[in-house]
Amino acid sequence: AKSQQRNGHFYFSRSMGIEIRERVRMMHALRKGFLANELFVVYQPQIDLVTRRPTGAEALLRWQTSDGILISPDRFIPIAEYSGLIIEIGEWVLRGACHELVRLRAAGYLDLTMSINVSQVQFRHPLFPVMLCAALEDSKAPPEFIELEITESMAMEEPDQLIEMLAQIKQTGVSIAIDDFGTGFSSLSYLQRLQVDRLKIDRAFVTEITGSARGSSIAEMVIQLGRNLGLSVVAEGVEDERQAAVLQALGCPMAQGFLFARPLTAAALHEWLANDGL
Ligand code: C2E
Ligand code: CA
Ligand code: CA
Ligand code: CA
């Protein structure tokens, strides 16, 4: 234990070096993979908890390397953010999702919304509103059916800057959702000042919902908050009927999760919708 302690610093810096090298390696692989069309977007349906009909879909990024390995966005999005590549990749996702919405509408699904995750690195970019406008114009996607998801952690930083950015973005006609809601500590008065339209209850709170009486308290609070502020609410990560039943009883209007559908390729989404979804 003594020698470990003596060498603690050495081990620490060595492992840091490996971590940085690994990150740089992955950064290059991601850039190459992006150019080689190894990235694709899947769509997870969102449903109305009462009617169980689809209301929209969330676009989720995937990376399958040439050797067939699927890398989780939780692993490569931070690398994309760190390298700045997220600006290009994010624009590509946004454009792809807008086009997919247009295709869904052409197939007759005129009520479906398309939710798109936006990284804080993208969102903070001064040209983000310009890029958004261009993507909407080029794709002819109706902005009122497009929703951008930003995380609660992002919503908590630099309030004035965010309020200003949201105001600009809202002018394009798109909606804003706060993702992973309940994991941060944004104050209610601050939330009221933000021009957001929807709250997404984080999966962690949906998982707890059927455990104890206290387990459902955060989900309950978010649903109530949504009702009081006139915001739409979606519960994410719903995996079983018991969770769906509790959420419905609590008055949660919408849900998303493996119980209803996994994230689907564009072709599989069309098939799922054609087969009446559920
Ligand atoms: P998120 O935005 O919170 O997305 C929800 C995640 O939960 C997705 O993981 C989805 O596949 C997963 N999920 C949905 N239903 C269930 C369920 O019933 N059970 C369980 N266990 N999981 C469920 P995924 O696709 O791996 O994405 C992980 C995260 O990566 C996302 O979390 C989001 O933060 C980020 N991400 C994904 N695509 C994009 C993107 O295009 N841009 C940005 N900036 N971030 C993205
Ligand atoms: Ca999301
Ligand atoms: Ca989420
Ligand atoms: Ca998440």
PDB file of C-alpha atoms in Angstrom, residues 33-187:
ATOM      1  CA  GLY A  33     -16.559   7.283 -39.670  1.00  0.00           C
ATOM      2  CA  PHE A  34     -18.727  10.346 -40.162  1.00  0.00           C
ATOM      3  CA  LEU A  35     -17.224  10.937 -43.626  1.00  0.00           C
ATOM      4  CA  ALA A  36     -17.575   7.219 -44.439  1.00  0.00           C
ATOM      5  CA  ASN A  37     -21.324   7.299 -43.639  1.00  0.00           C
ATOM      6  CA  GLU A  38     -20.980   5.109 -40.559  1.00  0.00           C
ATOM      7  CA  LEU A  39     -23.383   7.333 -38.617  1.00  0.00           C
ATOM      8  CA  PHE A  40     -27.125   6.945 -38.955  1.00  0.00           C
ATOM      9  CA  VAL A  41     -30.227   8.124 -37.163  1.00  0.00           C
ATOM     10  CA  VAL A  42     -32.922   5.964 -35.560  1.00  0.00           C
ATOM     11  CA  TYR A  43     -36.322   7.148 -34.413  1.00  0.00           C
ATOM     12  CA  GLN A  44     -38.079   6.200 -31.200  1.00  0.00           C
ATOM     13  CA  PRO A  45     -41.863   6.691 -31.200  1.00  0.00           C
ATOM     14  CA  GLN A  46     -43.567   8.750 -28.509  1.00  0.00           C
ATOM     15  CA  ILE A  47     -47.146   7.879 -27.647  1.00  0.00           C
ATOM     16  CA  ASP A  48     -50.232   9.357 -26.055  1.00  0.00           C
ATOM     17  CA  LEU A  49     -50.674   7.415 -22.794  1.00  0.00           C
ATOM     18  CA  VAL A  50     -54.473   7.489 -22.997  1.00  0.00           C
ATOM     19  CA  THR A  51     -55.081   6.567 -26.634  1.00  0.00           C
ATOM     20  CA  ARG A  52     -51.750   4.729 -27.045  1.00  0.00           C
ATOM     21  CA  ARG A  53     -51.440   6.340 -30.454  1.00  0.00           C
ATOM     22  CA  PRO A  54     -48.089   7.693 -31.678  1.00  0.00           C
ATOM     23  CA  THR A  55     -47.641  11.456 -31.297  1.00  0.00           C
ATOM     24  CA  GLY A  56     -44.120  11.772 -32.650  1.00  0.00           C
ATOM     25  CA  ALA A  57     -40.596  10.397 -32.587  1.00  0.00           C
ATOM     26  CA  GLU A  58     -37.203  11.265 -31.144  1.00  0.00           C
ATOM     27  CA  ALA A  59     -34.185  11.161 -33.448  1.00  0.00           C
ATOM     28  CA  LEU A  60     -31.274   9.274 -31.856  1.00  0.00           C
ATOM     29  CA  LEU A  61     -27.811   9.053 -33.339  1.00  0.00           C
ATOM     30  CA  ARG A  62     -26.021   5.749 -33.964  1.00  0.00           C
ATOM     31  CA  TRP A  63     -22.477   4.890 -34.989  1.00  0.00           C
ATOM     32  CA  GLN A  64     -21.686   1.507 -36.432  1.00  0.00           C
ATOM     33  CA  THR A  65     -18.002   1.147 -37.310  1.00  0.00           C
ATOM     34  CA  SER A  66     -16.833  -0.716 -40.420  1.00  0.00           C
ATOM     35  CA  ASP A  67     -16.107  -3.816 -38.288  1.00  0.00           C
ATOM     36  CA  GLY A  68     -19.761  -3.858 -37.281  1.00  0.00           C
ATOM     37  CA  ILE A  69     -19.314  -2.546 -33.738  1.00  0.00           C
ATOM     38  CA  LEU A  70     -22.108  -0.314 -32.488  1.00  0.00           C
ATOM     39  CA  ILE A  71     -20.800   2.520 -30.309  1.00  0.00           C
ATOM     40  CA  SER A  72     -23.196   4.175 -27.881  1.00  0.00           C
ATOM     41  CA  PRO A  73     -23.881   7.897 -28.293  1.00  0.00           C
ATOM     42  CA  ASP A  74     -23.181   8.244 -24.573  1.00  0.00           C
ATOM     43  CA  ARG A  75     -19.578   7.381 -25.492  1.00  0.00           C
ATOM     44  CA  PHE A  76     -19.051   9.233 -28.743  1.00  0.00           C
ATOM     45  CA  ILE A  77     -21.151  12.396 -28.279  1.00  0.00           C
ATOM     46  CA  PRO A  78     -18.746  13.678 -25.569  1.00  0.00           C
ATOM     47  CA  ILE A  79     -15.863  13.061 -28.001  1.00  0.00           C
ATOM     48  CA  ALA A  80     -17.744  14.884 -30.750  1.00  0.00           C
ATOM     49  CA  GLU A  81     -18.342  17.795 -28.375  1.00  0.00           C
ATOM     50  CA  TYR A  82     -14.747  17.851 -27.179  1.00  0.00           C
ATOM     51  CA  SER A  83     -13.439  17.943 -30.749  1.00  0.00           C
ATOM     52  CA  GLY A  84     -16.008  20.390 -32.078  1.00  0.00           C
ATOM     53  CA  LEU A  85     -17.172  17.791 -34.604  1.00  0.00           C
ATOM     54  CA  ILE A  86     -20.607  17.938 -32.971  1.00  0.00           C
ATOM     55  CA  ILE A  87     -21.290  21.158 -34.903  1.00  0.00           C
ATOM     56  CA  GLU A  88     -21.167  19.299 -38.223  1.00  0.00           C
ATOM     57  CA  ILE A  89     -22.677  16.058 -36.960  1.00  0.00           C
ATOM     58  CA  GLY A  90     -25.452  17.923 -35.166  1.00  0.00           C
ATOM     59  CA  GLU A  91     -26.341  19.840 -38.312  1.00  0.00           C
ATOM     60  CA  TRP A  92     -26.404  16.587 -40.256  1.00  0.00           C
ATOM     61  CA  VAL A  93     -28.771  14.998 -37.679  1.00  0.00           C
ATOM     62  CA  LEU A  94     -31.017  18.058 -37.688  1.00  0.00           C
ATOM     63  CA  ARG A  95     -31.258  18.094 -41.486  1.00  0.00           C
ATOM     64  CA  GLY A  96     -31.832  14.342 -41.641  1.00  0.00           C
ATOM     65  CA  ALA A  97     -34.581  14.475 -39.020  1.00  0.00           C
ATOM     66  CA  CYS A  98     -36.278  17.405 -40.799  1.00  0.00           C
ATOM     67  CA  HIS A  99     -36.249  15.418 -44.035  1.00  0.00           C
ATOM     68  CA  GLU A 100     -37.626  12.369 -42.234  1.00  0.00           C
ATOM     69  CA  LEU A 101     -40.496  14.454 -40.856  1.00  0.00           C
ATOM     70  CA  VAL A 102     -41.287  15.605 -44.394  1.00  0.00           C
ATOM     71  CA  ARG A 103     -41.278  11.969 -45.584  1.00  0.00           C
ATOM     72  CA  LEU A 104     -43.606  10.979 -42.729  1.00  0.00           C
ATOM     73  CA  ARG A 105     -45.962  13.775 -43.682  1.00  0.00           C
ATOM     74  CA  ALA A 106     -45.858  12.703 -47.326  1.00  0.00           C
ATOM     75  CA  ALA A 107     -46.865   9.219 -46.134  1.00  0.00           C
ATOM     76  CA  GLY A 108     -49.921  10.773 -44.470  1.00  0.00           C
ATOM     77  CA  TYR A 109     -48.750  11.116 -40.852  1.00  0.00           C
ATOM     78  CA  LEU A 110     -49.627  14.761 -40.458  1.00  0.00           C
ATOM     79  CA  ASP A 111     -49.806  14.978 -36.639  1.00  0.00           C
ATOM     80  CA  LEU A 112     -46.403  13.556 -35.749  1.00  0.00           C
ATOM     81  CA  THR A 113     -43.719  15.712 -34.172  1.00  0.00           C
ATOM     82  CA  MET A 114     -39.985  15.205 -34.575  1.00  0.00           C
ATOM     83  CA  SER A 115     -37.753  15.694 -31.520  1.00  0.00           C
ATOM     84  CA  ILE A 116     -34.065  16.362 -32.050  1.00  0.00           C
ATOM     85  CA  ASN A 117     -31.342  16.380 -29.379  1.00  0.00           C
ATOM     86  CA  VAL A 118     -29.148  19.454 -29.430  1.00  0.00           C
ATOM     87  CA  SER A 119     -25.800  19.481 -27.656  1.00  0.00           C
ATOM     88  CA  GLN A 120     -24.913  22.513 -25.589  1.00  0.00           C
ATOM     89  CA  VAL A 121     -21.838  23.014 -27.787  1.00  0.00           C
ATOM     90  CA  GLN A 122     -24.130  23.327 -30.819  1.00  0.00           C
ATOM     91  CA  PHE A 123     -26.651  25.415 -28.968  1.00  0.00           C
ATOM     92  CA  ARG A 124     -24.039  27.914 -27.799  1.00  0.00           C
ATOM     93  CA  HIS A 125     -22.712  28.391 -31.318  1.00  0.00           C
ATOM     94  CA  PRO A 126     -23.602  31.940 -32.400  1.00  0.00           C
ATOM     95  CA  LEU A 127     -24.700  30.711 -35.826  1.00  0.00           C
ATOM     96  CA  PHE A 128     -27.012  28.011 -34.468  1.00  0.00           C
ATOM     97  CA  PRO A 129     -30.229  29.967 -35.214  1.00  0.00           C
ATOM     98  CA  VAL A 130     -29.023  30.652 -38.766  1.00  0.00           C
ATOM     99  CA  MET A 131     -28.196  26.983 -39.296  1.00  0.00           C
ATOM    100  CA  LEU A 132     -31.617  26.012 -37.910  1.00  0.00           C
ATOM    101  CA  CYS A 133     -33.434  28.401 -40.255  1.00  0.00           C
ATOM    102  CA  ALA A 134     -31.512  27.086 -43.245  1.00  0.00           C
ATOM    103  CA  ALA A 135     -32.298  23.464 -42.335  1.00  0.00           C
ATOM    104  CA  LEU A 136     -36.000  24.288 -41.961  1.00  0.00           C
ATOM    105  CA  GLU A 137     -36.117  26.162 -45.263  1.00  0.00           C
ATOM    106  CA  ASP A 138     -34.162  23.600 -47.260  1.00  0.00           C
ATOM    107  CA  SER A 139     -36.194  20.655 -45.991  1.00  0.00           C
ATOM    108  CA  LYS A 140     -39.541  22.483 -46.024  1.00  0.00           C
ATOM    109  CA  ALA A 141     -40.215  20.888 -42.622  1.00  0.00           C
ATOM    110  CA  PRO A 142     -42.986  22.758 -40.786  1.00  0.00           C
ATOM    111  CA  PRO A 143     -41.300  24.263 -37.672  1.00  0.00           C
ATOM    112  CA  GLU A 144     -44.388  23.725 -35.494  1.00  0.00           C
ATOM    113  CA  PHE A 145     -43.771  19.963 -35.740  1.00  0.00           C
ATOM    114  CA  ILE A 146     -40.080  20.206 -34.843  1.00  0.00           C
ATOM    115  CA  GLU A 147     -38.912  20.106 -31.239  1.00  0.00           C
ATOM    116  CA  LEU A 148     -35.387  20.649 -29.952  1.00  0.00           C
ATOM    117  CA  GLU A 149     -34.356  18.826 -26.774  1.00  0.00           C
ATOM    118  CA  ILE A 150     -31.857  20.536 -24.506  1.00  0.00           C
ATOM    119  CA  THR A 151     -30.745  19.029 -21.214  1.00  0.00           C
ATOM    120  CA  GLU A 152     -31.643  20.432 -17.845  1.00  0.00           C
ATOM    121  CA  SER A 153     -27.954  20.757 -16.928  1.00  0.00           C
ATOM    122  CA  MET A 154     -27.516  23.054 -19.921  1.00  0.00           C
ATOM    123  CA  ALA A 155     -30.595  25.021 -18.950  1.00  0.00           C
ATOM    124  CA  MET A 156     -28.993  25.842 -15.620  1.00  0.00           C
ATOM    125  CA  GLU A 157     -25.889  27.565 -16.943  1.00  0.00           C
ATOM    126  CA  GLU A 158     -25.689  31.246 -17.835  1.00  0.00           C
ATOM    127  CA  PRO A 159     -29.401  32.017 -17.555  1.00  0.00           C
ATOM    128  CA  ASP A 160     -29.479  35.329 -19.426  1.00  0.00           C
ATOM    129  CA  GLN A 161     -27.590  33.969 -22.407  1.00  0.00           C
ATOM    130  CA  LEU A 162     -29.886  30.959 -22.587  1.00  0.00           C
ATOM    131  CA  ILE A 163     -33.053  33.027 -22.298  1.00  0.00           C
ATOM    132  CA  GLU A 164     -31.849  35.206 -25.183  1.00  0.00           C
ATOM    133  CA  MET A 165     -30.897  32.184 -27.317  1.00  0.00           C
ATOM    134  CA  LEU A 166     -34.236  30.493 -26.672  1.00  0.00           C
ATOM    135  CA  ALA A 167     -36.101  33.655 -27.642  1.00  0.00           C
ATOM    136  CA  GLN A 168     -34.248  33.726 -30.976  1.00  0.00           C
ATOM    137  CA  ILE A 169     -34.899  30.058 -31.603  1.00  0.00           C
ATOM    138  CA  LYS A 170     -38.559  30.310 -30.693  1.00  0.00           C
ATOM    139  CA  GLN A 171     -38.939  32.893 -33.465  1.00  0.00           C
ATOM    140  CA  THR A 172     -38.361  30.135 -36.006  1.00  0.00           C
ATOM    141  CA  GLY A 173     -41.505  28.418 -34.723  1.00  0.00           C
ATOM    142  CA  VAL A 174     -39.883  25.260 -33.314  1.00  0.00           C
ATOM    143  CA  SER A 175     -40.658  23.968 -29.799  1.00  0.00           C
ATOM    144  CA  ILE A 176     -38.214  23.393 -26.971  1.00  0.00           C
ATOM    145  CA  ALA A 177     -38.173  20.472 -24.548  1.00  0.00           C
ATOM    146  CA  ILE A 178     -36.065  20.137 -21.425  1.00  0.00           C
ATOM    147  CA  ASP A 179     -34.532  16.684 -21.463  1.00  0.00           C
ATOM    148  CA  ASP A 180     -33.598  14.607 -18.398  1.00  0.00           C
ATOM    149  CA  PHE A 181     -35.782  16.865 -16.302  1.00  0.00           C
ATOM    150  CA  GLY A 182     -35.530  16.252 -12.573  1.00  0.00           C
ATOM    151  CA  THR A 183     -31.812  15.456 -12.618  1.00  0.00           C
ATOM    152  CA  GLY A 184     -30.757  19.082 -12.183  1.00  0.00           C
ATOM    153  CA  PHE A 185     -31.875  21.713  -9.785  1.00  0.00           C
ATOM    154  CA  SER A 186     -33.343  24.427 -11.948  1.00  0.00           C
ATOM    155  CA  SER A 187     -35.529  26.724  -9.913  1.00  0.00           C
TER     156      SER A 187
END
